[in-house]
Amino acid sequence: MNYVTYVNSLIRKEIKKYNNLICYGQNITLGSCLGGLTRNIDEKLKNKVINSTNSEYSMTGMGFGLAIDGTNAIYFHKQQDFTLLGMDHFVHTWNALSINNLKAGYTIFSIVVDNG
């Protein structure tokens, strides 16, 4: 087993524990599946997986919206340099929400680059 396959197996094992989870990001179950890290995460999964468009600002905000709604979310982030495109949400949206109790978790799983 190589490193990517091992990490992929850990991700798949962990997300199968949840009933109320949306995994989303660009090409997470298509194409390279983020270099193989997200391959088959939708296999026998009771949660929802969304292959989204290339709109990092919207996808970053979507996770906060899901957490407010009570839905756990994992945003699989295709490239670390896209983090800057969602930075406004990390600062301003989080500050606006931090006084409220979020009802669910929001994780951003970021890789350096999806090189296929």
Short mmCIF file of N, CA and C in Angstrom, two decimals:
data_model
loop_
_atom_site.label_atom_id
_atom_site.label_comp_id
_atom_site.label_asym_id
_atom_site.label_seq_id
_atom_site.Cartn_x
_atom_site.Cartn_y
_atom_site.Cartn_z
N MET A 1 0.86 -1.17 0.00
CA MET A 1 0.00 0.00 0.00
C MET A 1 0.91 1.24 0.00
N ASN A 2 0.60 2.19 -0.89
CA ASN A 2 1.39 3.42 -0.90
C ASN A 2 0.74 4.48 0.02
N TYR A 3 1.42 5.60 0.18
CA TYR A 3 0.98 6.64 1.10
C TYR A 3 -0.40 7.19 0.75
N VAL A 4 -0.64 7.50 -0.51
CA VAL A 4 -1.93 8.06 -0.93
C VAL A 4 -3.06 7.06 -0.66
N THR A 5 -2.84 5.81 -0.98
CA THR A 5 -3.86 4.79 -0.73
C THR A 5 -4.15 4.66 0.76
N TYR A 6 -3.11 4.73 1.57
CA TYR A 6 -3.29 4.64 3.02
C TYR A 6 -4.10 5.83 3.55
N VAL A 7 -3.74 7.04 3.15
CA VAL A 7 -4.47 8.23 3.61
C VAL A 7 -5.91 8.17 3.12
N ASN A 8 -6.12 7.76 1.88
CA ASN A 8 -7.46 7.61 1.34
C ASN A 8 -8.28 6.63 2.18
N SER A 9 -7.69 5.53 2.58
CA SER A 9 -8.42 4.55 3.40
C SER A 9 -8.80 5.14 4.75
N LEU A 10 -7.93 5.97 5.33
CA LEU A 10 -8.25 6.63 6.60
C LEU A 10 -9.40 7.62 6.44
N ILE A 11 -9.38 8.39 5.36
CA ILE A 11 -10.45 9.35 5.10
C ILE A 11 -11.78 8.62 4.94
N ARG A 12 -11.79 7.58 4.12
CA ARG A 12 -13.03 6.82 3.89
C ARG A 12 -13.55 6.18 5.17
N LYS A 13 -12.67 5.65 5.96
CA LYS A 13 -13.06 5.04 7.24
C LYS A 13 -13.69 6.07 8.17
N GLU A 14 -13.08 7.24 8.24
CA GLU A 14 -13.57 8.28 9.17
C GLU A 14 -14.92 8.84 8.74
N ILE A 15 -15.10 9.13 7.44
CA ILE A 15 -16.37 9.75 7.02
C ILE A 15 -17.53 8.76 7.08
N LYS A 16 -17.25 7.46 7.07
CA LYS A 16 -18.33 6.48 7.18
C LYS A 16 -18.94 6.46 8.58
N LYS A 17 -18.29 7.09 9.54
CA LYS A 17 -18.80 7.12 10.91
C LYS A 17 -19.97 8.09 11.07
N TYR A 18 -20.17 8.99 10.12
CA TYR A 18 -21.14 10.07 10.25
C TYR A 18 -22.38 9.84 9.41
N ASN A 19 -23.51 10.27 9.93
CA ASN A 19 -24.77 10.20 9.20
C ASN A 19 -25.17 11.55 8.60
N ASN A 20 -24.68 12.61 9.16
CA ASN A 20 -25.10 13.96 8.79
C ASN A 20 -23.89 14.72 8.27
N LEU A 21 -23.43 14.35 7.06
CA LEU A 21 -22.19 14.91 6.54
C LEU A 21 -22.32 15.15 5.04
N ILE A 22 -21.83 16.31 4.61
CA ILE A 22 -21.70 16.60 3.18
C ILE A 22 -20.22 16.81 2.90
N CYS A 23 -19.70 16.03 1.96
CA CYS A 23 -18.33 16.19 1.48
C CYS A 23 -18.42 16.87 0.12
N TYR A 24 -17.64 17.92 -0.07
CA TYR A 24 -17.73 18.61 -1.34
C TYR A 24 -16.40 19.22 -1.74
N GLY A 25 -16.29 19.51 -3.01
CA GLY A 25 -15.10 20.12 -3.56
C GLY A 25 -15.01 19.81 -5.05
N GLN A 26 -14.06 20.42 -5.70
CA GLN A 26 -13.92 20.26 -7.14
C GLN A 26 -13.23 18.94 -7.46
N ASN A 27 -13.87 18.10 -8.26
CA ASN A 27 -13.33 16.83 -8.74
C ASN A 27 -12.97 15.85 -7.62
N ILE A 28 -13.76 15.81 -6.56
CA ILE A 28 -13.40 14.91 -5.47
C ILE A 28 -13.75 13.45 -5.76
N THR A 29 -14.67 13.20 -6.66
CA THR A 29 -14.94 11.81 -7.08
C THR A 29 -14.82 11.65 -8.59
N LEU A 30 -14.25 12.63 -9.25
CA LEU A 30 -14.05 12.59 -10.70
C LEU A 30 -12.57 12.85 -11.00
N GLY A 31 -12.16 12.50 -12.18
CA GLY A 31 -10.80 12.79 -12.61
C GLY A 31 -9.76 12.19 -11.68
N SER A 32 -8.86 13.02 -11.21
CA SER A 32 -7.77 12.54 -10.36
C SER A 32 -8.21 12.28 -8.92
N CYS A 33 -9.41 12.70 -8.56
CA CYS A 33 -9.89 12.58 -7.16
C CYS A 33 -8.86 13.18 -6.20
N LEU A 34 -8.41 14.37 -6.54
CA LEU A 34 -7.41 15.09 -5.76
C LEU A 34 -6.17 14.23 -5.51
N GLY A 35 -5.62 13.75 -6.60
CA GLY A 35 -4.41 12.94 -6.51
C GLY A 35 -4.65 11.58 -5.90
N GLY A 36 -5.91 11.14 -5.83
CA GLY A 36 -6.27 9.85 -5.27
C GLY A 36 -6.72 9.91 -3.82
N LEU A 37 -6.56 11.06 -3.17
CA LEU A 37 -6.91 11.17 -1.75
C LEU A 37 -8.40 11.00 -1.49
N THR A 38 -9.24 11.38 -2.44
CA THR A 38 -10.69 11.29 -2.22
C THR A 38 -11.35 10.20 -3.08
N ARG A 39 -10.53 9.34 -3.65
CA ARG A 39 -11.07 8.27 -4.52
C ARG A 39 -12.03 7.38 -3.73
N ASN A 40 -13.19 7.14 -4.31
CA ASN A 40 -14.22 6.25 -3.75
C ASN A 40 -14.79 6.70 -2.39
N ILE A 41 -14.73 7.99 -2.09
CA ILE A 41 -15.32 8.41 -0.81
C ILE A 41 -16.84 8.32 -0.84
N ASP A 42 -17.41 8.20 -2.03
CA ASP A 42 -18.86 8.08 -2.14
C ASP A 42 -19.32 6.62 -2.16
N GLU A 43 -18.39 5.69 -2.08
CA GLU A 43 -18.71 4.28 -2.13
C GLU A 43 -19.45 3.84 -0.86
N LYS A 44 -20.67 3.35 -1.05
CA LYS A 44 -21.50 2.88 0.07
C LYS A 44 -21.60 3.92 1.18
N LEU A 45 -21.63 5.15 0.79
CA LEU A 45 -21.67 6.25 1.77
C LEU A 45 -23.10 6.68 2.00
N LYS A 46 -23.46 6.86 3.25
CA LYS A 46 -24.82 7.28 3.59
C LYS A 46 -24.93 8.81 3.62
N ASN A 47 -23.83 9.47 3.35
CA ASN A 47 -23.80 10.93 3.33
C ASN A 47 -23.79 11.42 1.88
N LYS A 48 -23.82 12.71 1.71
CA LYS A 48 -23.87 13.30 0.37
C LYS A 48 -22.48 13.77 -0.06
N VAL A 49 -22.15 13.53 -1.31
CA VAL A 49 -20.89 13.98 -1.89
C VAL A 49 -21.23 14.86 -3.09
N ILE A 50 -20.64 16.05 -3.14
CA ILE A 50 -20.93 17.01 -4.21
C ILE A 50 -19.63 17.37 -4.93
N ASN A 51 -19.59 17.11 -6.23
CA ASN A 51 -18.50 17.62 -7.06
C ASN A 51 -18.91 19.01 -7.51
N SER A 52 -18.25 19.99 -6.98
CA SER A 52 -18.66 21.38 -7.21
C SER A 52 -17.86 22.02 -8.34
N THR A 53 -18.30 23.19 -8.69
CA THR A 53 -17.59 23.98 -9.69
C THR A 53 -16.39 24.67 -9.05
N ASN A 54 -15.62 25.34 -9.85
CA ASN A 54 -14.43 26.03 -9.39
C ASN A 54 -14.81 27.42 -8.88
N SER A 55 -15.28 27.48 -7.66
CA SER A 55 -15.69 28.75 -7.05
C SER A 55 -15.31 28.71 -5.57
N GLU A 56 -14.04 28.90 -5.30
CA GLU A 56 -13.51 28.71 -3.95
C GLU A 56 -14.16 29.62 -2.92
N TYR A 57 -14.46 30.84 -3.27
CA TYR A 57 -15.09 31.77 -2.32
C TYR A 57 -16.45 31.24 -1.89
N SER A 58 -17.24 30.81 -2.85
CA SER A 58 -18.57 30.26 -2.54
C SER A 58 -18.47 28.96 -1.76
N MET A 59 -17.53 28.10 -2.12
CA MET A 59 -17.40 26.82 -1.44
C MET A 59 -16.94 27.01 0.00
N THR A 60 -16.09 27.98 0.25
CA THR A 60 -15.66 28.27 1.62
C THR A 60 -16.85 28.74 2.45
N GLY A 61 -17.65 29.63 1.91
CA GLY A 61 -18.84 30.12 2.61
C GLY A 61 -19.89 29.05 2.80
N MET A 62 -19.98 28.12 1.86
CA MET A 62 -20.97 27.05 1.95
C MET A 62 -20.79 26.22 3.21
N GLY A 63 -19.56 25.96 3.60
CA GLY A 63 -19.30 25.18 4.80
C GLY A 63 -19.83 25.85 6.06
N PHE A 64 -19.67 27.18 6.13
CA PHE A 64 -20.22 27.92 7.26
C PHE A 64 -21.75 27.83 7.26
N GLY A 65 -22.34 27.95 6.09
CA GLY A 65 -23.80 27.86 5.98
C GLY A 65 -24.31 26.50 6.40
N LEU A 66 -23.62 25.44 6.01
CA LEU A 66 -24.03 24.10 6.41
C LEU A 66 -23.92 23.92 7.92
N ALA A 67 -22.85 24.45 8.52
CA ALA A 67 -22.66 24.33 9.97
C ALA A 67 -23.75 25.08 10.74
N ILE A 68 -24.16 26.23 10.24
CA ILE A 68 -25.25 26.98 10.86
C ILE A 68 -26.54 26.16 10.80
N ASP A 69 -26.72 25.47 9.68
CA ASP A 69 -27.92 24.67 9.47
C ASP A 69 -27.92 23.36 10.26
N GLY A 70 -26.77 22.99 10.82
CA GLY A 70 -26.68 21.75 11.58
C GLY A 70 -26.16 20.57 10.79
N THR A 71 -25.59 20.82 9.63
CA THR A 71 -25.03 19.77 8.79
C THR A 71 -23.51 19.83 8.84
N ASN A 72 -22.88 18.72 9.18
CA ASN A 72 -21.42 18.64 9.18
C ASN A 72 -20.92 18.70 7.74
N ALA A 73 -19.79 19.38 7.54
CA ALA A 73 -19.28 19.55 6.19
C ALA A 73 -17.76 19.37 6.15
N ILE A 74 -17.31 18.75 5.07
CA ILE A 74 -15.88 18.71 4.77
C ILE A 74 -15.71 19.27 3.36
N TYR A 75 -14.96 20.34 3.28
CA TYR A 75 -14.62 20.94 1.99
C TYR A 75 -13.23 20.43 1.62
N PHE A 76 -13.17 19.59 0.60
CA PHE A 76 -11.89 19.09 0.10
C PHE A 76 -11.36 20.13 -0.87
N HIS A 77 -10.35 20.80 -0.46
CA HIS A 77 -9.78 21.97 -1.09
C HIS A 77 -8.71 21.54 -2.08
N LYS A 78 -8.87 21.87 -3.34
CA LYS A 78 -8.03 21.33 -4.41
C LYS A 78 -6.59 21.83 -4.40
N GLN A 79 -6.36 23.05 -4.03
CA GLN A 79 -5.01 23.60 -4.03
C GLN A 79 -4.87 24.62 -2.91
N GLN A 80 -3.75 24.57 -2.20
CA GLN A 80 -3.56 25.47 -1.07
C GLN A 80 -3.59 26.93 -1.48
N ASP A 81 -3.13 27.25 -2.68
CA ASP A 81 -3.13 28.66 -3.06
C ASP A 81 -4.54 29.21 -3.22
N PHE A 82 -5.55 28.34 -3.34
CA PHE A 82 -6.94 28.79 -3.39
C PHE A 82 -7.45 29.25 -2.02
N THR A 83 -6.71 28.94 -0.98
CA THR A 83 -7.11 29.34 0.37
C THR A 83 -7.31 30.85 0.45
N LEU A 84 -6.45 31.59 -0.22
CA LEU A 84 -6.56 33.05 -0.18
C LEU A 84 -7.88 33.55 -0.75
N LEU A 85 -8.46 32.79 -1.67
CA LEU A 85 -9.73 33.21 -2.27
C LEU A 85 -10.89 33.12 -1.29
N GLY A 86 -10.74 32.33 -0.24
CA GLY A 86 -11.79 32.22 0.77
C GLY A 86 -11.45 32.91 2.08
N MET A 87 -10.33 33.62 2.10
CA MET A 87 -9.83 34.22 3.34
C MET A 87 -10.83 35.17 3.99
N ASP A 88 -11.59 35.88 3.21
CA ASP A 88 -12.59 36.79 3.78
C ASP A 88 -13.56 36.04 4.69
N HIS A 89 -13.97 34.84 4.27
CA HIS A 89 -14.87 34.03 5.11
C HIS A 89 -14.18 33.59 6.39
N PHE A 90 -12.90 33.24 6.30
CA PHE A 90 -12.18 32.79 7.49
C PHE A 90 -12.12 33.90 8.54
N VAL A 91 -12.06 35.12 8.11
CA VAL A 91 -11.97 36.24 9.04
C VAL A 91 -13.35 36.78 9.38
N HIS A 92 -14.05 37.30 8.40
CA HIS A 92 -15.29 38.03 8.66
C HIS A 92 -16.48 37.12 8.95
N THR A 93 -16.66 36.06 8.18
CA THR A 93 -17.79 35.17 8.44
C THR A 93 -17.60 34.48 9.79
N TRP A 94 -16.39 34.00 10.06
CA TRP A 94 -16.14 33.35 11.35
C TRP A 94 -16.37 34.33 12.50
N ASN A 95 -15.90 35.56 12.39
CA ASN A 95 -16.11 36.55 13.46
C ASN A 95 -17.59 36.83 13.67
N ALA A 96 -18.34 36.87 12.60
CA ALA A 96 -19.78 37.11 12.72
C ALA A 96 -20.48 35.92 13.38
N LEU A 97 -19.98 34.72 13.14
CA LEU A 97 -20.62 33.51 13.67
C LEU A 97 -20.09 33.09 15.03
N SER A 98 -18.92 33.56 15.41
CA SER A 98 -18.28 33.06 16.62
C SER A 98 -19.07 33.39 17.89
N ILE A 99 -19.92 34.38 17.82
CA ILE A 99 -20.73 34.68 19.00
C ILE A 99 -21.93 33.75 19.12
N ASN A 100 -22.23 33.05 18.04
CA ASN A 100 -23.32 32.06 18.04
C ASN A 100 -22.72 30.67 18.23
N ASN A 101 -23.53 29.77 18.68
CA ASN A 101 -23.08 28.38 18.77
C ASN A 101 -23.41 27.68 17.46
N LEU A 102 -22.36 27.29 16.73
CA LEU A 102 -22.60 26.53 15.51
C LEU A 102 -23.14 25.16 15.90
N LYS A 103 -24.03 24.64 15.09
CA LYS A 103 -24.70 23.39 15.40
C LYS A 103 -23.98 22.17 14.83
N ALA A 104 -22.95 22.38 14.02
CA ALA A 104 -22.26 21.26 13.37
C ALA A 104 -20.81 21.65 13.10
N GLY A 105 -20.03 20.68 12.68
CA GLY A 105 -18.62 20.90 12.39
C GLY A 105 -18.37 21.25 10.94
N TYR A 106 -17.29 21.95 10.71
CA TYR A 106 -16.87 22.34 9.37
C TYR A 106 -15.36 22.14 9.28
N THR A 107 -14.94 21.28 8.37
CA THR A 107 -13.53 20.98 8.18
C THR A 107 -13.12 21.35 6.77
N ILE A 108 -11.95 21.94 6.65
CA ILE A 108 -11.37 22.19 5.33
C ILE A 108 -10.15 21.29 5.22
N PHE A 109 -10.20 20.36 4.28
CA PHE A 109 -9.11 19.41 4.04
C PHE A 109 -8.38 19.93 2.82
N SER A 110 -7.20 20.47 3.03
CA SER A 110 -6.48 21.13 1.94
C SER A 110 -5.23 20.35 1.55
N ILE A 111 -5.04 20.18 0.26
CA ILE A 111 -3.80 19.56 -0.22
C ILE A 111 -2.98 20.65 -0.90
N VAL A 112 -1.71 20.39 -1.12
CA VAL A 112 -0.84 21.40 -1.70
C VAL A 112 -1.26 21.71 -3.13
N VAL A 113 -1.39 20.69 -3.97
CA VAL A 113 -1.81 20.89 -5.35
C VAL A 113 -2.33 19.57 -5.91
N ASP A 114 -3.37 19.63 -6.71
CA ASP A 114 -3.89 18.45 -7.39
C ASP A 114 -3.19 18.37 -8.74
N ASN A 115 -2.16 17.54 -8.82
CA ASN A 115 -1.41 17.43 -10.08
C ASN A 115 -1.87 16.28 -10.95
N GLY A 116 -2.94 15.61 -10.55
CA GLY A 116 -3.49 14.53 -11.37
C GLY A 116 -2.68 13.27 -11.23
#
